[in-house]
CSV table of N, CA and C in Angstrom, one decimal:
chain,number,residue,atom,x,y,z
A,1,UNK,N,-30.2,32.5,-28.8
A,1,UNK,CA,-30.9,33.5,-28.0
A,1,UNK,C,-30.6,33.2,-26.5
A,2,UNK,N,-30.1,34.3,-25.8
A,2,UNK,CA,-29.8,34.2,-24.4
A,2,UNK,C,-31.1,34.0,-23.6
A,3,UNK,N,-30.9,33.5,-22.4
A,3,UNK,CA,-32.0,33.3,-21.5
A,3,UNK,C,-32.7,34.6,-21.2
A,4,UNK,N,-32.0,35.7,-21.1
A,4,UNK,CA,-32.6,37.0,-20.8
A,4,UNK,C,-33.4,37.5,-22.0
A,5,UNK,N,-33.3,37.0,-23.2
A,5,UNK,CA,-34.1,37.4,-24.3
A,5,UNK,C,-35.1,36.3,-24.7
A,6,UNK,N,-35.1,35.2,-23.9
A,6,UNK,CA,-36.1,34.1,-24.2
A,6,UNK,C,-37.5,34.6,-23.8
A,7,UNK,N,-38.5,34.1,-24.6
A,7,UNK,CA,-39.9,34.5,-24.3
A,7,UNK,C,-40.3,33.8,-23.0
A,8,UNK,N,-41.1,34.5,-22.2
A,8,UNK,CA,-41.7,34.0,-21.0
A,8,UNK,C,-43.0,33.3,-21.5
A,9,UNK,N,-43.1,32.0,-21.2
A,9,UNK,CA,-44.3,31.2,-21.6
A,9,UNK,C,-45.1,30.7,-20.4
A,10,UNK,N,-46.4,30.9,-20.4
A,10,UNK,CA,-47.2,30.5,-19.3
A,10,UNK,C,-48.2,29.4,-19.7
A,11,UNK,N,-48.6,29.4,-21.0
A,11,UNK,CA,-49.6,28.4,-21.4
A,11,UNK,C,-48.9,27.0,-21.6
A,12,UNK,N,-49.6,26.0,-21.2
A,12,UNK,CA,-49.1,24.6,-21.3
A,12,UNK,C,-48.7,24.2,-22.7
A,13,UNK,N,-49.5,24.6,-23.7
A,13,UNK,CA,-49.2,24.2,-25.1
A,13,UNK,C,-47.9,24.9,-25.5
A,14,UNK,N,-47.7,26.1,-25.1
A,14,UNK,CA,-46.4,26.8,-25.5
A,14,UNK,C,-45.2,26.2,-24.8
A,15,UNK,N,-45.4,25.9,-23.5
A,15,UNK,CA,-44.3,25.3,-22.8
A,15,UNK,C,-44.0,23.9,-23.3
A,16,UNK,N,-45.0,23.2,-23.7
A,16,UNK,CA,-44.8,21.8,-24.3
A,16,UNK,C,-44.0,21.9,-25.6
A,17,UNK,N,-44.4,22.9,-26.4
A,17,UNK,CA,-43.7,23.1,-27.7
A,17,UNK,C,-42.2,23.4,-27.5
A,18,UNK,N,-42.0,24.3,-26.5
A,18,UNK,CA,-40.6,24.7,-26.2
A,18,UNK,C,-39.8,23.5,-25.8
A,19,UNK,N,-40.3,22.6,-24.9
A,19,UNK,CA,-39.6,21.4,-24.5
A,19,UNK,C,-39.4,20.5,-25.6
A,20,UNK,N,-40.4,20.2,-26.5
A,20,UNK,CA,-40.3,19.3,-27.6
A,20,UNK,C,-39.2,19.8,-28.6
A,21,UNK,N,-39.3,21.1,-28.9
A,21,UNK,CA,-38.3,21.6,-29.9
A,21,UNK,C,-37.0,22.1,-29.3
A,22,UNK,N,-36.9,21.9,-28.0
A,22,UNK,CA,-35.7,22.4,-27.2
A,22,UNK,C,-35.4,23.9,-27.6
A,23,UNK,N,-36.5,24.6,-27.6
A,23,UNK,CA,-36.4,26.1,-27.9
A,23,UNK,C,-36.3,26.9,-26.6
A,24,UNK,N,-35.5,27.9,-26.7
A,24,UNK,CA,-35.4,28.8,-25.5
A,24,UNK,C,-36.7,29.3,-25.0
A,25,UNK,N,-36.8,29.4,-23.7
A,25,UNK,CA,-38.0,30.0,-23.0
A,25,UNK,C,-37.8,30.1,-21.6
A,26,UNK,N,-38.6,30.9,-20.9
A,26,UNK,CA,-38.6,31.0,-19.5
A,26,UNK,C,-40.0,30.6,-19.0
A,27,UNK,N,-40.0,29.7,-18.0
A,27,UNK,CA,-41.2,29.3,-17.3
A,27,UNK,C,-41.2,29.9,-15.9
A,28,UNK,N,-42.2,30.7,-15.6
A,28,UNK,CA,-42.3,31.3,-14.3
A,28,UNK,C,-43.2,30.5,-13.4
A,29,UNK,N,-42.8,30.2,-12.2
A,29,UNK,CA,-43.6,29.5,-11.3
A,29,UNK,C,-43.3,30.1,-9.9
A,30,UNK,N,-44.3,30.6,-9.3
A,30,UNK,CA,-44.2,31.3,-8.0
A,30,UNK,C,-44.1,30.3,-6.9
A,31,UNK,N,-43.4,30.7,-5.8
A,31,UNK,CA,-43.5,29.9,-4.6
A,31,UNK,C,-44.9,29.9,-4.0
A,32,UNK,N,-45.2,28.9,-3.2
A,32,UNK,CA,-46.6,28.8,-2.7
A,32,UNK,C,-46.5,28.3,-1.2
A,33,UNK,N,-46.5,29.2,-0.3
A,33,UNK,CA,-46.4,28.7,1.1
A,33,UNK,C,-47.6,27.9,1.6
A,34,UNK,N,-48.7,27.9,0.8
A,34,UNK,CA,-49.9,27.1,1.1
A,34,UNK,C,-49.8,25.6,0.5
A,35,UNK,N,-48.8,25.4,-0.3
A,35,UNK,CA,-48.6,24.0,-0.9
A,35,UNK,C,-48.3,23.0,0.2
A,36,UNK,N,-49.0,21.9,0.2
A,36,UNK,CA,-48.9,20.9,1.2
A,36,UNK,C,-48.0,19.8,0.8
A,37,UNK,N,-46.9,19.7,1.4
A,37,UNK,CA,-45.9,18.6,1.1
A,37,UNK,C,-45.9,17.4,2.1
A,38,UNK,N,-47.0,17.3,2.9
A,38,UNK,CA,-47.1,16.2,3.8
A,38,UNK,C,-47.4,14.9,3.1
A,39,UNK,N,-47.1,13.8,3.7
A,39,UNK,CA,-47.3,12.5,3.2
A,39,UNK,C,-48.8,12.2,3.2
A,40,UNK,N,-49.4,11.9,2.1
A,40,UNK,CA,-50.8,11.5,2.0
A,40,UNK,C,-51.0,10.0,2.5
A,41,UNK,N,-52.2,9.7,2.9
A,41,UNK,CA,-52.5,8.4,3.4
A,41,UNK,C,-52.3,7.3,2.3
A,42,UNK,N,-52.4,7.7,1.1
A,42,UNK,CA,-52.3,6.7,0.0
A,42,UNK,C,-50.9,6.5,-0.5
A,43,UNK,N,-49.9,7.2,0.0
A,43,UNK,CA,-48.5,7.0,-0.3
A,43,UNK,C,-48.1,5.6,0.3
A,44,UNK,N,-47.7,4.7,-0.6
A,44,UNK,CA,-47.3,3.4,-0.1
A,44,UNK,C,-45.8,3.1,-0.3
A,45,UNK,N,-45.1,3.3,0.8
A,45,UNK,CA,-43.6,3.1,0.7
A,45,UNK,C,-43.2,1.8,0.1
A,46,UNK,N,-44.0,0.8,0.3
A,46,UNK,CA,-43.7,-0.6,-0.2
A,46,UNK,C,-43.7,-0.6,-1.7
A,47,UNK,N,-44.3,0.3,-2.4
A,47,UNK,CA,-44.4,0.3,-3.8
A,47,UNK,C,-43.2,1.1,-4.5
A,48,UNK,N,-42.4,1.6,-3.6
A,48,UNK,CA,-41.2,2.4,-4.1
A,48,UNK,C,-40.3,1.5,-5.0
A,49,UNK,N,-39.9,2.1,-6.1
A,49,UNK,CA,-39.1,1.4,-7.1
A,49,UNK,C,-37.7,2.1,-7.3
A,50,UNK,N,-37.3,2.9,-6.4
A,50,UNK,CA,-36.0,3.6,-6.5
A,50,UNK,C,-34.9,2.7,-6.6
A,51,UNK,N,-34.8,1.7,-5.6
A,51,UNK,CA,-33.6,0.8,-5.7
A,51,UNK,C,-33.7,-0.1,-6.9
A,52,UNK,N,-34.8,-0.5,-7.3
A,52,UNK,CA,-35.0,-1.4,-8.5
A,52,UNK,C,-34.4,-0.7,-9.7
A,53,UNK,N,-34.5,0.6,-9.8
A,53,UNK,CA,-34.0,1.3,-11.0
A,53,UNK,C,-32.8,2.2,-10.7
A,54,UNK,N,-32.2,2.0,-9.6
A,54,UNK,CA,-31.1,3.0,-9.2
A,54,UNK,C,-30.0,3.1,-10.2
A,55,UNK,N,-29.6,2.0,-10.8
A,55,UNK,CA,-28.5,2.0,-11.8
A,55,UNK,C,-28.9,2.9,-13.0
A,56,UNK,N,-30.1,2.6,-13.5
A,56,UNK,CA,-30.5,3.4,-14.6
A,56,UNK,C,-30.7,4.9,-14.3
A,57,UNK,N,-31.2,5.2,-13.1
A,57,UNK,CA,-31.4,6.5,-12.6
A,57,UNK,C,-30.0,7.2,-12.5
A,58,UNK,N,-29.0,6.6,-11.9
A,58,UNK,CA,-27.7,7.2,-11.7
A,58,UNK,C,-27.0,7.4,-13.1
A,59,UNK,N,-27.2,6.4,-13.9
A,59,UNK,CA,-26.5,6.5,-15.3
A,59,UNK,C,-27.1,7.6,-16.1
A,60,UNK,N,-28.5,7.7,-16.2
A,60,UNK,CA,-29.1,8.7,-17.0
A,60,UNK,C,-29.0,10.1,-16.4
A,61,UNK,N,-29.1,10.2,-15.1
A,61,UNK,CA,-28.9,11.5,-14.5
A,61,UNK,C,-27.5,12.1,-14.7
A,62,UNK,N,-26.6,11.2,-14.6
A,62,UNK,CA,-25.2,11.7,-14.9
A,62,UNK,C,-25.0,12.0,-16.3
A,63,UNK,N,-25.5,11.2,-17.2
A,63,UNK,CA,-25.4,11.5,-18.7
A,63,UNK,C,-26.0,12.8,-19.1
A,64,UNK,N,-27.1,13.2,-18.4
A,64,UNK,CA,-27.8,14.5,-18.8
A,64,UNK,C,-27.5,15.6,-17.8
A,65,UNK,N,-26.6,15.3,-16.8
A,65,UNK,CA,-26.3,16.3,-15.8
A,65,UNK,C,-27.5,16.9,-15.1
A,66,UNK,N,-28.3,15.9,-14.6
A,66,UNK,CA,-29.5,16.2,-13.8
A,66,UNK,C,-29.2,15.6,-12.4
A,67,UNK,N,-29.7,16.3,-11.4
A,67,UNK,CA,-29.5,15.9,-10.0
A,67,UNK,C,-30.2,14.5,-9.8
A,68,UNK,N,-29.4,13.5,-9.5
A,68,UNK,CA,-30.0,12.2,-9.4
A,68,UNK,C,-31.0,12.1,-8.2
A,69,UNK,N,-30.8,12.9,-7.2
A,69,UNK,CA,-31.8,12.9,-6.1
A,69,UNK,C,-33.1,13.4,-6.5
A,70,UNK,N,-33.2,14.4,-7.4
A,70,UNK,CA,-34.4,14.8,-8.0
A,70,UNK,C,-35.1,13.7,-8.7
A,71,UNK,N,-34.3,13.0,-9.5
A,71,UNK,CA,-34.9,11.8,-10.3
A,71,UNK,C,-35.4,10.8,-9.3
A,72,UNK,N,-34.7,10.5,-8.3
A,72,UNK,CA,-35.1,9.5,-7.3
A,72,UNK,C,-36.4,9.9,-6.6
A,73,UNK,N,-36.4,11.2,-6.3
A,73,UNK,CA,-37.6,11.8,-5.6
A,73,UNK,C,-38.9,11.6,-6.5
A,74,UNK,N,-38.7,11.9,-7.8
A,74,UNK,CA,-39.8,11.8,-8.7
A,74,UNK,C,-40.2,10.3,-8.8
A,75,UNK,N,-39.2,9.4,-9.0
A,75,UNK,CA,-39.6,8.0,-9.1
A,75,UNK,C,-40.2,7.5,-7.8
A,76,UNK,N,-39.8,7.9,-6.7
A,76,UNK,CA,-40.4,7.6,-5.4
A,76,UNK,C,-41.8,8.0,-5.4
A,77,UNK,N,-42.0,9.3,-5.7
A,77,UNK,CA,-43.4,9.9,-5.7
A,77,UNK,C,-44.3,9.1,-6.7
A,78,UNK,N,-43.8,8.9,-7.9
A,78,UNK,CA,-44.7,8.3,-8.9
A,78,UNK,C,-45.0,6.9,-8.6
A,79,UNK,N,-44.0,6.1,-8.1
A,79,UNK,CA,-44.3,4.7,-7.8
A,79,UNK,C,-45.0,4.4,-6.5
A,80,UNK,N,-44.9,5.4,-5.6
A,80,UNK,CA,-45.7,5.2,-4.3
A,80,UNK,C,-47.1,5.8,-4.3
A,81,UNK,N,-47.3,6.7,-5.4
A,81,UNK,CA,-48.6,7.3,-5.5
A,81,UNK,C,-49.3,6.8,-6.8
A,82,UNK,N,-48.6,6.4,-7.8
A,82,UNK,CA,-49.2,6.0,-9.1
A,82,UNK,C,-49.4,4.5,-9.3
A,83,UNK,N,-49.2,3.7,-8.3
A,83,UNK,CA,-49.3,2.3,-8.4
A,83,UNK,C,-50.7,1.8,-8.9
A,84,UNK,N,-51.7,2.6,-8.7
A,84,UNK,CA,-53.0,2.3,-9.2
A,84,UNK,C,-53.1,2.1,-10.7
A,85,UNK,N,-52.1,2.7,-11.4
A,85,UNK,CA,-52.1,2.6,-12.9
A,85,UNK,C,-51.8,1.1,-13.3
A,86,UNK,N,-51.2,0.4,-12.4
A,86,UNK,CA,-50.9,-1.0,-12.7
A,86,UNK,C,-52.2,-1.8,-12.9
A,87,UNK,N,-53.3,-1.3,-12.3
A,87,UNK,CA,-54.6,-2.0,-12.4
A,87,UNK,C,-55.3,-1.7,-13.7
A,88,UNK,N,-54.9,-0.6,-14.3
A,88,UNK,CA,-55.6,-0.2,-15.6
A,88,UNK,C,-55.0,-0.9,-16.8
A,89,UNK,N,-55.8,-1.4,-17.7
A,89,UNK,CA,-55.3,-2.2,-18.8
A,89,UNK,C,-54.4,-1.4,-19.8
A,90,UNK,N,-54.7,-0.1,-19.9
A,90,UNK,CA,-53.9,0.8,-20.8
A,90,UNK,C,-53.9,2.2,-20.2
A,91,UNK,N,-53.1,2.4,-19.2
A,91,UNK,CA,-53.0,3.8,-18.6
A,91,UNK,C,-52.4,4.8,-19.5
A,92,UNK,N,-52.8,6.1,-19.3
A,92,UNK,CA,-52.2,7.1,-20.1
A,92,UNK,C,-50.8,7.4,-19.8
A,93,UNK,N,-50.3,7.0,-18.6
A,93,UNK,CA,-48.9,7.2,-18.2
A,93,UNK,C,-48.3,5.9,-17.9
A,94,UNK,N,-46.9,5.9,-18.0
A,94,UNK,CA,-46.2,4.7,-17.7
A,94,UNK,C,-45.1,4.9,-16.7
A,95,UNK,N,-45.1,4.1,-15.7
A,95,UNK,CA,-44.2,4.1,-14.6
A,95,UNK,C,-42.8,3.5,-15.1
A,96,UNK,N,-41.7,3.8,-14.4
A,96,UNK,CA,-41.5,4.4,-13.1
A,96,UNK,C,-41.6,5.9,-13.0
A,97,UNK,N,-41.5,6.6,-14.1
A,97,UNK,CA,-41.5,8.1,-14.0
A,97,UNK,C,-42.8,8.7,-14.4
A,98,UNK,N,-43.8,7.8,-14.7
A,98,UNK,CA,-45.1,8.2,-15.0
A,98,UNK,C,-45.2,9.1,-16.2
A,99,UNK,N,-44.5,8.8,-17.3
A,99,UNK,CA,-44.4,9.6,-18.5
A,99,UNK,C,-45.7,9.4,-19.3
A,100,UNK,N,-46.3,10.5,-19.6
A,100,UNK,CA,-47.6,10.5,-20.3
A,100,UNK,C,-47.3,10.2,-21.8
A,101,UNK,N,-47.9,9.1,-22.3
A,101,UNK,CA,-47.5,8.5,-23.6
A,101,UNK,C,-47.9,9.5,-24.7
A,102,UNK,N,-49.2,9.9,-24.8
A,102,UNK,CA,-49.6,10.7,-25.9
A,102,UNK,C,-49.2,12.2,-25.8
A,103,UNK,N,-49.1,12.7,-24.6
A,103,UNK,CA,-48.7,14.1,-24.4
A,103,UNK,C,-47.3,14.3,-24.9
A,104,UNK,N,-46.4,13.4,-24.7
A,104,UNK,CA,-45.0,13.5,-25.1
A,104,UNK,C,-44.7,12.7,-26.3
A,105,UNK,N,-45.6,12.3,-27.1
A,105,UNK,CA,-45.4,11.5,-28.3
A,105,UNK,C,-44.5,12.2,-29.3
A,106,UNK,N,-44.4,13.6,-29.2
A,106,UNK,CA,-43.6,14.3,-30.1
A,106,UNK,C,-42.1,14.0,-30.0
A,107,UNK,N,-41.7,13.4,-29.0
A,107,UNK,CA,-40.3,12.9,-28.8
A,107,UNK,C,-40.1,11.6,-29.6
A,108,UNK,N,-41.1,11.0,-30.0
A,108,UNK,CA,-41.0,9.7,-30.7
A,108,UNK,C,-41.0,8.5,-29.8
A,109,UNK,N,-41.3,8.7,-28.5
A,109,UNK,CA,-41.4,7.5,-27.6
A,109,UNK,C,-42.7,6.9,-27.8
A,110,UNK,N,-42.7,5.6,-28.0
A,110,UNK,CA,-44.0,4.8,-28.1
A,110,UNK,C,-44.3,4.3,-26.7
A,111,UNK,N,-45.5,3.8,-26.5
A,111,UNK,CA,-45.9,3.1,-25.3
A,111,UNK,C,-44.9,2.0,-25.0
A,112,UNK,N,-44.6,1.2,-26.0
A,112,UNK,CA,-43.7,0.1,-25.9
A,112,UNK,C,-42.3,0.5,-25.4
A,113,UNK,N,-41.8,1.6,-26.0
A,113,UNK,CA,-40.5,2.2,-25.6
A,113,UNK,C,-40.6,2.5,-24.1
A,114,UNK,N,-41.6,3.2,-23.7
A,114,UNK,CA,-41.7,3.7,-22.3
A,114,UNK,C,-42.0,2.6,-21.3
A,115,UNK,N,-42.4,1.5,-21.8
A,115,UNK,CA,-42.5,0.3,-20.9
A,115,UNK,C,-41.2,-0.3,-20.5
A,116,UNK,N,-40.1,0.1,-21.2
A,116,UNK,CA,-38.8,-0.4,-20.9
A,116,UNK,C,-38.3,0.6,-19.8
A,117,UNK,N,-38.0,0.2,-18.6
A,117,UNK,CA,-37.7,1.1,-17.5
A,117,UNK,C,-36.5,2.1,-17.9
A,118,UNK,N,-35.4,1.6,-18.5
A,118,UNK,CA,-34.3,2.5,-18.8
A,118,UNK,C,-34.7,3.6,-19.8
A,119,UNK,N,-35.6,3.3,-20.7
A,119,UNK,CA,-36.1,4.3,-21.7
A,119,UNK,C,-37.0,5.2,-21.0
A,120,UNK,N,-37.9,4.7,-20.1
A,120,UNK,CA,-38.8,5.5,-19.3
A,120,UNK,C,-38.0,6.5,-18.5
A,121,UNK,N,-37.0,6.1,-17.8
A,121,UNK,CA,-36.1,6.9,-17.0
A,121,UNK,C,-35.4,8.0,-17.9
A,122,UNK,N,-34.9,7.6,-19.0
A,122,UNK,CA,-34.3,8.5,-19.9
A,122,UNK,C,-35.3,9.6,-20.3
A,123,UNK,N,-36.5,9.2,-20.6
A,123,UNK,CA,-37.6,10.2,-21.0
A,123,UNK,C,-37.8,11.1,-19.9
A,124,UNK,N,-38.0,10.6,-18.7
A,124,UNK,CA,-38.3,11.4,-17.5
A,124,UNK,C,-37.2,12.4,-17.2
A,125,UNK,N,-35.9,11.9,-17.3
A,125,UNK,CA,-34.8,12.8,-17.0
A,125,UNK,C,-34.7,13.9,-18.1
A,126,UNK,N,-35.0,13.5,-19.4
A,126,UNK,CA,-35.0,14.5,-20.4
A,126,UNK,C,-36.0,15.6,-20.1
A,127,UNK,N,-37.2,15.2,-19.7
A,127,UNK,CA,-38.2,16.2,-19.3
A,127,UNK,C,-37.8,17.1,-18.2
A,128,UNK,N,-37.2,16.4,-17.1
A,128,UNK,CA,-36.7,17.2,-16.0
A,128,UNK,C,-35.6,18.2,-16.4
A,129,UNK,N,-34.7,17.8,-17.2
A,129,UNK,CA,-33.6,18.7,-17.7
A,129,UNK,C,-34.2,19.9,-18.4
A,130,UNK,N,-35.1,19.6,-19.4
A,130,UNK,CA,-35.6,20.7,-20.2
A,130,UNK,C,-36.5,21.6,-19.4
A,131,UNK,N,-37.2,21.1,-18.4
A,131,UNK,CA,-38.0,21.9,-17.6
A,131,UNK,C,-37.1,22.8,-16.7
A,132,UNK,N,-36.1,22.2,-16.1
A,132,UNK,CA,-35.3,22.9,-15.2
A,132,UNK,C,-34.4,24.0,-15.9
A,133,UNK,N,-34.1,23.8,-17.1
A,133,UNK,CA,-33.4,24.8,-17.9
A,133,UNK,C,-34.2,26.0,-18.2
A,134,UNK,N,-35.5,25.9,-18.1
A,134,UNK,CA,-36.4,26.9,-18.5
A,134,UNK,C,-37.1,27.6,-17.3
A,135,UNK,N,-37.0,27.0,-16.1
A,135,UNK,CA,-37.6,27.6,-14.9
A,135,UNK,C,-36.8,28.8,-14.4
A,136,UNK,N,-37.5,29.8,-14.2
A,136,UNK,CA,-36.9,31.0,-13.6
A,136,UNK,C,-36.6,30.7,-12.1
A,137,UNK,N,-35.4,30.8,-11.7
A,137,UNK,CA,-35.0,30.5,-10.3
A,137,UNK,C,-35.5,29.1,-9.9
A,138,UNK,N,-34.9,28.1,-10.6
A,138,UNK,CA,-35.4,26.7,-10.3
A,138,UNK,C,-35.2,26.2,-8.9
A,139,UNK,N,-36.2,25.5,-8.4
A,139,UNK,CA,-36.1,24.8,-7.2
A,139,UNK,C,-36.6,23.4,-7.5
A,140,UNK,N,-36.4,22.5,-6.6
A,140,UNK,CA,-37.0,21.1,-6.7
A,140,UNK,C,-38.5,21.2,-6.8
A,141,UNK,N,-39.1,22.0,-5.9
A,141,UNK,CA,-40.5,22.1,-5.9
A,141,UNK,C,-41.1,22.7,-7.2
A,142,UNK,N,-40.4,23.7,-7.8
A,142,UNK,CA,-40.9,24.3,-9.0
A,142,UNK,C,-40.8,23.4,-10.2
A,143,UNK,N,-39.6,22.7,-10.3
A,143,UNK,CA,-39.4,21.8,-11.4
A,143,UNK,C,-40.4,20.6,-11.3
A,144,UNK,N,-40.6,20.1,-10.1
A,144,UNK,CA,-41.5,19.0,-9.9
A,144,UNK,C,-42.9,19.4,-10.2
A,145,UNK,N,-43.3,20.6,-9.8
A,145,UNK,CA,-44.6,21.1,-10.1
A,145,UNK,C,-44.9,21.1,-11.6
A,146,UNK,N,-43.9,21.6,-12.4
A,146,UNK,CA,-44.1,21.6,-13.9
A,146,UNK,C,-44.0,20.2,-14.5
A,147,UNK,N,-43.2,19.3,-13.9
A,147,UNK,CA,-43.2,17.9,-14.4
A,147,UNK,C,-44.6,17.3,-14.3
A,148,UNK,N,-45.3,17.7,-13.3
A,148,UNK,CA,-46.6,17.1,-13.1
A,148,UNK,C,-47.7,17.9,-13.8
A,149,UNK,N,-47.5,19.2,-14.0
A,149,UNK,CA,-48.5,20.1,-14.6
A,149,UNK,C,-47.9,21.3,-15.3
A,150,UNK,N,-47.7,21.2,-16.6
A,150,UNK,CA,-47.0,22.3,-17.3
A,150,UNK,C,-47.7,23.6,-17.3
A,151,UNK,N,-48.9,23.6,-17.0
A,151,UNK,CA,-49.6,24.9,-16.9
A,151,UNK,C,-49.6,25.6,-15.6
A,152,UNK,N,-48.9,25.0,-14.6
A,152,UNK,CA,-48.9,25.5,-13.2
A,152,UNK,C,-48.2,26.9,-13.2
A,153,UNK,N,-48.7,27.8,-12.4
A,153,UNK,CA,-48.1,29.1,-12.2
A,153,UNK,C,-47.6,29.3,-10.8
A,154,UNK,N,-47.9,28.3,-9.9
A,154,UNK,CA,-47.3,28.4,-8.6
A,154,UNK,C,-47.1,26.9,-8.1
A,155,UNK,N,-46.2,26.8,-7.2
A,155,UNK,CA,-45.8,25.5,-6.7
A,155,UNK,C,-47.1,24.8,-6.2
A,156,UNK,N,-47.3,23.5,-6.6
A,156,UNK,CA,-48.4,22.7,-6.2
A,156,UNK,C,-48.1,21.8,-5.0
A,157,UNK,N,-49.1,21.1,-4.5
A,157,UNK,CA,-48.9,20.1,-3.5
A,157,UNK,C,-48.0,19.0,-4.0
A,158,UNK,N,-48.1,18.7,-5.3
A,158,UNK,CA,-47.2,17.7,-5.9
A,158,UNK,C,-45.7,18.2,-5.7
A,159,UNK,N,-45.5,19.4,-6.2
A,159,UNK,CA,-44.1,19.9,-6.1
A,159,UNK,C,-43.6,20.0,-4.7
A,160,UNK,N,-44.5,20.4,-3.7
A,160,UNK,CA,-44.1,20.5,-2.3
A,160,UNK,C,-43.8,19.1,-1.8
A,161,UNK,N,-44.6,18.1,-2.2
A,161,UNK,CA,-44.3,16.7,-1.7
A,161,UNK,C,-43.0,16.2,-2.3
A,162,UNK,N,-42.7,16.4,-3.5
A,162,UNK,CA,-41.4,16.0,-4.1
A,162,UNK,C,-40.3,16.7,-3.4
A,163,UNK,N,-40.4,17.9,-3.1
A,163,UNK,CA,-39.4,18.6,-2.3
A,163,UNK,C,-39.1,17.9,-1.0
A,164,UNK,N,-40.2,17.6,-0.3
A,164,UNK,CA,-40.0,16.9,1.0
A,164,UNK,C,-39.4,15.5,0.8
A,165,UNK,N,-39.8,14.8,-0.2
A,165,UNK,CA,-39.2,13.5,-0.5
A,165,UNK,C,-37.7,13.7,-0.8
A,166,UNK,N,-37.4,14.7,-1.6
A,166,UNK,CA,-36.0,15.0,-1.9
A,166,UNK,C,-35.2,15.2,-0.7
A,167,UNK,N,-35.7,16.0,0.3
A,167,UNK,CA,-35.0,16.3,1.5
A,167,UNK,C,-34.9,15.1,2.4
A,168,UNK,N,-35.9,14.3,2.5
A,168,UNK,CA,-35.9,13.2,3.5
A,168,UNK,C,-35.3,11.9,2.9
A,169,UNK,N,-35.2,11.7,1.6
A,169,UNK,CA,-34.7,10.5,1.0
A,169,UNK,C,-35.3,9.2,1.6
A,170,UNK,N,-36.6,9.0,1.5
A,170,UNK,CA,-37.3,7.9,2.2
A,170,UNK,C,-36.9,6.6,1.5
A,171,UNK,N,-36.3,6.6,0.3
A,171,UNK,CA,-36.0,5.3,-0.3
A,171,UNK,C,-34.9,4.6,0.5
A,172,UNK,N,-34.2,5.2,1.4
A,172,UNK,CA,-33.2,4.6,2.2
A,172,UNK,C,-33.9,3.8,3.4
A,173,UNK,N,-35.2,4.1,3.7
A,173,UNK,CA,-35.9,3.4,4.7
A,173,UNK,C,-36.3,2.0,4.3
A,174,UNK,N,-35.7,1.0,4.8
A,174,UNK,CA,-36.0,-0.4,4.4
A,174,UNK,C,-37.0,-1.0,5.2
């Protein structure tokens, strides 16, 4: 089925099913000039794990033909914003890409699998690839928005922040 004949899906459950089954679909996400991409006070650059996982990021992004800077921006976002999960004994999501264990269990990834950084990055890159293949007129902000919230219909603050991170590449700031 060509992209022009693929169904337009707006509900989170339908979008999730399309991603899990790798079934054709179109996800529409509108631009949002009100989305705030500024750095929040709780973003801690010191928690950034991009360099720590750079080899795995570059390897997996290349293998799946995904923009490595997008992957780095997501890892930066998740590790500088999601560090609080490290305090929880059994968080719902696992860093460095903050993959939601039960929501994406249909891929067969266990919590233990996702705790291995290379597997976690492979999982995150797989999600980014499948999302970007389905987004109508994809941008970093649209893909990131859906990575964070599959039910989104317009770019969120999360997507706008990832776009800024992508442009600024703060992981180079030592």
